[in-house]
Amino acid sequence: IYEEMVATAAAASTPDKRRAVGVACASYCCTGGNGDNAGADLELNPDGSVTNFNTWEDQGQGGDVGTVMHTLKCLEPLGLGPDQVHVVMDDSKYCPDSGMAGGSRSHMMVGHATIDAARKLLQAMRKPDGGYRCYEEMTAAGIPTKYQGYYEVGGLGLVPTDPNTGAGSSSPTLMYGVIMADMEVDRQTGKATCKSYVIVDDIGAVGNPISVEGQAFGGASHCIGFALSENYDDVKKHANMKGAGIPYPQDIPDDLRVYHCLTPRKEGPHGSSGCSELYQSAGHMAVINGIYRASGVRIYELPAYPEKIKAGLD
């Protein structure tokens, strides 16, 4: 893919508008560190559906979709469909504490907590013949229909340690990627434009491809904007989307691709890790490296405004 992008950039490059491809490697952890914990409750409803209660705060990362996917996977023996999974989120009157939504931890932590709750619920529903009790059978037998799940980072065996030093990572799993940006630099004005952007990730198993793709595309737009136009220093000038330099649709290339290297994680829920921060962790440097390779100008302070690049060219 890289060689293909380089060839395309070289063929389109002109003396006035030079093009080149920048590359950056990305990685990110998936927990809040040792002792991080989360809860999630599952309840069997009278109609046979299930409700997941958690506080996976949604900042655009798709906590509702993640909750539904985890629940469906955990309760596969019941043969539920997506419309049979209800979600109650972020209401502390009804939901356990699932921790903060940051560091790509929510997917992993709430996922494991849901697995724990599902294990307890399925165990309670199981009949001696191997089948599963319905809601009426559960209540008639006096068996609870709601179960609390819990997960905590820490404890023997969860976080691998070096037997010689006792040191170990507080992140049971990480995510990795390579990001490539085909950049065009106008030598007359200094304006940089991203012509294509490709992500190759390794985030373990992918549960909902459309949701993950949405994270990747959103992260790409964040990185391009962060590199080229976004500035939040002046609280008056930069207090709205236009003033802060949030990119417009035409600033993001139509040729925006993501490829998955599916490497299931032993420590991740259903073989997955988080994904969202990966797509925002290094893409801005792919853009800056592309500018450097196209123009010879190295930008050391973001954003890479046209006047900065032009000054470097001059």
mmCIF file of N, CA, C and O in Angstrom, residues 43-50 78 80 121-122 124-147:
data_model
loop_
_atom_site.group_PDB
_atom_site.id
_atom_site.type_symbol
_atom_site.label_atom_id
_atom_site.label_comp_id
_atom_site.label_asym_id
_atom_site.label_seq_id
_atom_site.Cartn_x
_atom_site.Cartn_y
_atom_site.Cartn_z
ATOM 1 N N GLU A 43 -29.809 -7.811 33.313
ATOM 2 C CA GLU A 43 -31.099 -8.221 33.858
ATOM 3 C C GLU A 43 -31.932 -8.900 32.772
ATOM 4 O O GLU A 43 -32.078 -8.363 31.667
ATOM 5 N N LEU A 44 -32.471 -10.066 33.107
ATOM 6 C CA LEU A 44 -33.393 -10.758 32.217
ATOM 7 C C LEU A 44 -34.785 -10.171 32.395
ATOM 8 O O LEU A 44 -35.281 -10.040 33.511
ATOM 9 N N ASN A 45 -35.419 -9.790 31.282
ATOM 10 C CA ASN A 45 -36.732 -9.149 31.325
ATOM 11 C C ASN A 45 -37.855 -10.151 31.059
ATOM 12 O O ASN A 45 -37.616 -11.227 30.503
ATOM 13 N N PRO A 46 -39.104 -9.804 31.433
ATOM 14 C CA PRO A 46 -40.229 -10.728 31.242
ATOM 15 C C PRO A 46 -40.418 -11.210 29.814
ATOM 16 O O PRO A 46 -40.869 -12.335 29.587
ATOM 17 N N ASP A 47 -40.080 -10.373 28.817
ATOM 18 C CA ASP A 47 -40.277 -10.772 27.421
ATOM 19 C C ASP A 47 -39.096 -11.553 26.846
ATOM 20 O O ASP A 47 -39.048 -11.825 25.647
ATOM 21 N N GLY A 48 -38.139 -11.889 27.703
ATOM 22 C CA GLY A 48 -36.986 -12.649 27.249
ATOM 23 C C GLY A 48 -35.826 -11.793 26.781
ATOM 24 O O GLY A 48 -34.750 -12.315 26.465
ATOM 25 N N SER A 49 -36.028 -10.487 26.729
ATOM 26 C CA SER A 49 -34.932 -9.591 26.369
ATOM 27 C C SER A 49 -34.027 -9.378 27.581
ATOM 28 O O SER A 49 -34.332 -9.791 28.701
ATOM 29 N N VAL A 50 -32.909 -8.698 27.361
ATOM 30 C CA VAL A 50 -31.936 -8.456 28.424
ATOM 31 C C VAL A 50 -31.569 -6.977 28.430
ATOM 32 O O VAL A 50 -31.454 -6.352 27.370
ATOM 33 N N LEU A 78 -28.193 -17.841 24.276
ATOM 34 C CA LEU A 78 -29.613 -17.503 24.328
ATOM 35 C C LEU A 78 -30.181 -17.151 22.952
ATOM 36 O O LEU A 78 -31.398 -17.045 22.782
ATOM 37 N N LEU A 80 -30.054 -14.310 21.236
ATOM 38 C CA LEU A 80 -30.714 -13.002 21.194
ATOM 39 C C LEU A 80 -30.349 -12.237 19.931
ATOM 40 O O LEU A 80 -29.254 -12.397 19.379
ATOM 41 N N LEU A 121 -25.471 -14.755 35.067
ATOM 42 C CA LEU A 121 -26.854 -14.869 34.606
ATOM 43 C C LEU A 121 -27.094 -16.216 33.930
ATOM 44 O O LEU A 121 -28.095 -16.895 34.197
ATOM 45 N N LEU A 122 -26.188 -16.626 33.053
ATOM 46 C CA LEU A 122 -26.354 -17.901 32.355
ATOM 47 C C LEU A 122 -26.314 -19.075 33.327
ATOM 48 O O LEU A 122 -27.049 -20.057 33.172
ATOM 49 N N ALA A 124 -27.308 -19.008 36.381
ATOM 50 C CA ALA A 124 -28.584 -19.031 37.103
ATOM 51 C C ALA A 124 -29.715 -19.530 36.216
ATOM 52 O O ALA A 124 -30.656 -20.177 36.698
ATOM 53 N N MET A 125 -29.645 -19.248 34.928
ATOM 54 C CA MET A 125 -30.705 -19.661 33.998
ATOM 55 C C MET A 125 -30.597 -21.120 33.587
ATOM 56 O O MET A 125 -31.588 -21.705 33.129
ATOM 57 N N ARG A 126 -29.437 -21.719 33.740
ATOM 58 C CA ARG A 126 -29.216 -23.060 33.206
ATOM 59 C C ARG A 126 -30.055 -24.117 33.934
ATOM 60 O O ARG A 126 -30.100 -24.174 35.162
ATOM 61 N N LYS A 127 -30.671 -24.962 33.154
ATOM 62 C CA LYS A 127 -31.456 -26.079 33.695
ATOM 63 C C LYS A 127 -30.571 -27.322 33.818
ATOM 64 O O LYS A 127 -29.520 -27.415 33.177
ATOM 65 N N PRO A 128 -30.995 -28.269 34.624
ATOM 66 C CA PRO A 128 -30.221 -29.511 34.744
ATOM 67 C C PRO A 128 -30.012 -30.228 33.410
ATOM 68 O O PRO A 128 -28.997 -30.901 33.213
ATOM 69 N N ASP A 129 -30.978 -30.071 32.476
ATOM 70 C CA ASP A 129 -30.843 -30.748 31.182
ATOM 71 C C ASP A 129 -29.994 -29.977 30.177
ATOM 72 O O ASP A 129 -29.834 -30.391 29.030
ATOM 73 N N GLY A 130 -29.454 -28.825 30.618
ATOM 74 C CA GLY A 130 -28.583 -28.037 29.749
ATOM 75 C C GLY A 130 -29.270 -26.874 29.069
ATOM 76 O O GLY A 130 -28.609 -26.019 28.493
ATOM 77 N N GLY A 131 -30.596 -26.830 29.113
ATOM 78 C CA GLY A 131 -31.317 -25.704 28.537
ATOM 79 C C GLY A 131 -31.302 -24.508 29.473
ATOM 80 O O GLY A 131 -30.596 -24.498 30.493
ATOM 81 N N TYR A 132 -32.097 -23.474 29.136
ATOM 82 C CA TYR A 132 -32.108 -22.258 29.934
ATOM 83 C C TYR A 132 -33.539 -21.911 30.362
ATOM 84 O O TYR A 132 -34.471 -22.029 29.575
ATOM 85 N N ARG A 133 -33.657 -21.490 31.606
ATOM 86 C CA ARG A 133 -34.948 -21.084 32.143
ATOM 87 C C ARG A 133 -35.384 -19.757 31.524
ATOM 88 O O ARG A 133 -34.561 -18.887 31.250
ATOM 89 N N CYS A 134 -36.693 -19.600 31.348
ATOM 90 C CA CYS A 134 -37.231 -18.315 30.932
ATOM 91 C C CYS A 134 -37.494 -17.467 32.178
ATOM 92 O O CYS A 134 -37.288 -17.916 33.312
ATOM 93 N N TYR A 135 -37.942 -16.240 31.937
ATOM 94 C CA TYR A 135 -38.178 -15.320 33.057
ATOM 95 C C TYR A 135 -39.196 -15.895 34.043
ATOM 96 O O TYR A 135 -38.987 -15.837 35.267
ATOM 97 N N GLU A 136 -40.294 -16.457 33.532
ATOM 98 C CA GLU A 136 -41.338 -17.008 34.403
ATOM 99 C C GLU A 136 -40.801 -18.151 35.256
ATOM 100 O O GLU A 136 -41.120 -18.265 36.453
ATOM 101 N N GLU A 137 -39.970 -18.991 34.664
ATOM 102 C CA GLU A 137 -39.398 -20.106 35.411
ATOM 103 C C GLU A 137 -38.435 -19.606 36.485
ATOM 104 O O GLU A 137 -38.365 -20.177 37.588
ATOM 105 N N MET A 138 -37.702 -18.562 36.164
ATOM 106 C CA MET A 138 -36.763 -17.988 37.140
ATOM 107 C C MET A 138 -37.517 -17.435 38.345
ATOM 108 O O MET A 138 -37.180 -17.734 39.503
ATOM 109 N N THR A 139 -38.532 -16.626 38.074
ATOM 110 C CA THR A 139 -39.260 -16.001 39.176
ATOM 111 C C THR A 139 -40.051 -17.036 39.980
ATOM 112 O O THR A 139 -40.159 -16.932 41.208
ATOM 113 N N ALA A 140 -40.601 -18.026 39.302
ATOM 114 C CA ALA A 140 -41.357 -19.065 40.007
ATOM 115 C C ALA A 140 -40.464 -19.849 40.955
ATOM 116 O O ALA A 140 -40.908 -20.293 42.032
ATOM 117 N N ALA A 141 -39.201 -20.020 40.563
ATOM 118 C CA ALA A 141 -38.259 -20.764 41.403
ATOM 119 C C ALA A 141 -37.554 -19.864 42.418
ATOM 120 O O ALA A 141 -36.711 -20.326 43.187
ATOM 121 N N GLY A 142 -37.899 -18.566 42.403
ATOM 122 C CA GLY A 142 -37.269 -17.637 43.333
ATOM 123 C C GLY A 142 -35.822 -17.318 42.997
ATOM 124 O O GLY A 142 -35.039 -16.941 43.878
ATOM 125 N N ILE A 143 -35.471 -17.442 41.725
ATOM 126 C CA ILE A 143 -34.091 -17.171 41.290
ATOM 127 C C ILE A 143 -33.997 -15.728 40.791
ATOM 128 O O ILE A 143 -34.809 -15.303 39.961
ATOM 129 N N PRO A 144 -33.045 -14.950 41.274
ATOM 130 C CA PRO A 144 -32.895 -13.559 40.822
ATOM 131 C C PRO A 144 -32.699 -13.482 39.307
ATOM 132 O O PRO A 144 -32.113 -14.384 38.695
ATOM 133 N N THR A 145 -33.180 -12.385 38.728
ATOM 134 C CA THR A 145 -33.062 -12.195 37.276
ATOM 135 C C THR A 145 -32.068 -11.088 36.920
ATOM 136 O O THR A 145 -31.890 -10.785 35.747
ATOM 137 N N LYS A 146 -31.415 -10.500 37.915
ATOM 138 C CA LYS A 146 -30.433 -9.439 37.668
ATOM 139 C C LYS A 146 -29.132 -9.778 38.380
ATOM 140 O O LYS A 146 -29.147 -10.172 39.548
ATOM 141 N N TYR A 147 -28.001 -9.591 37.652
ATOM 142 C CA TYR A 147 -26.698 -9.980 38.196
ATOM 143 C C TYR A 147 -25.666 -8.890 37.931
ATOM 144 O O TYR A 147 -25.648 -8.259 36.872
#
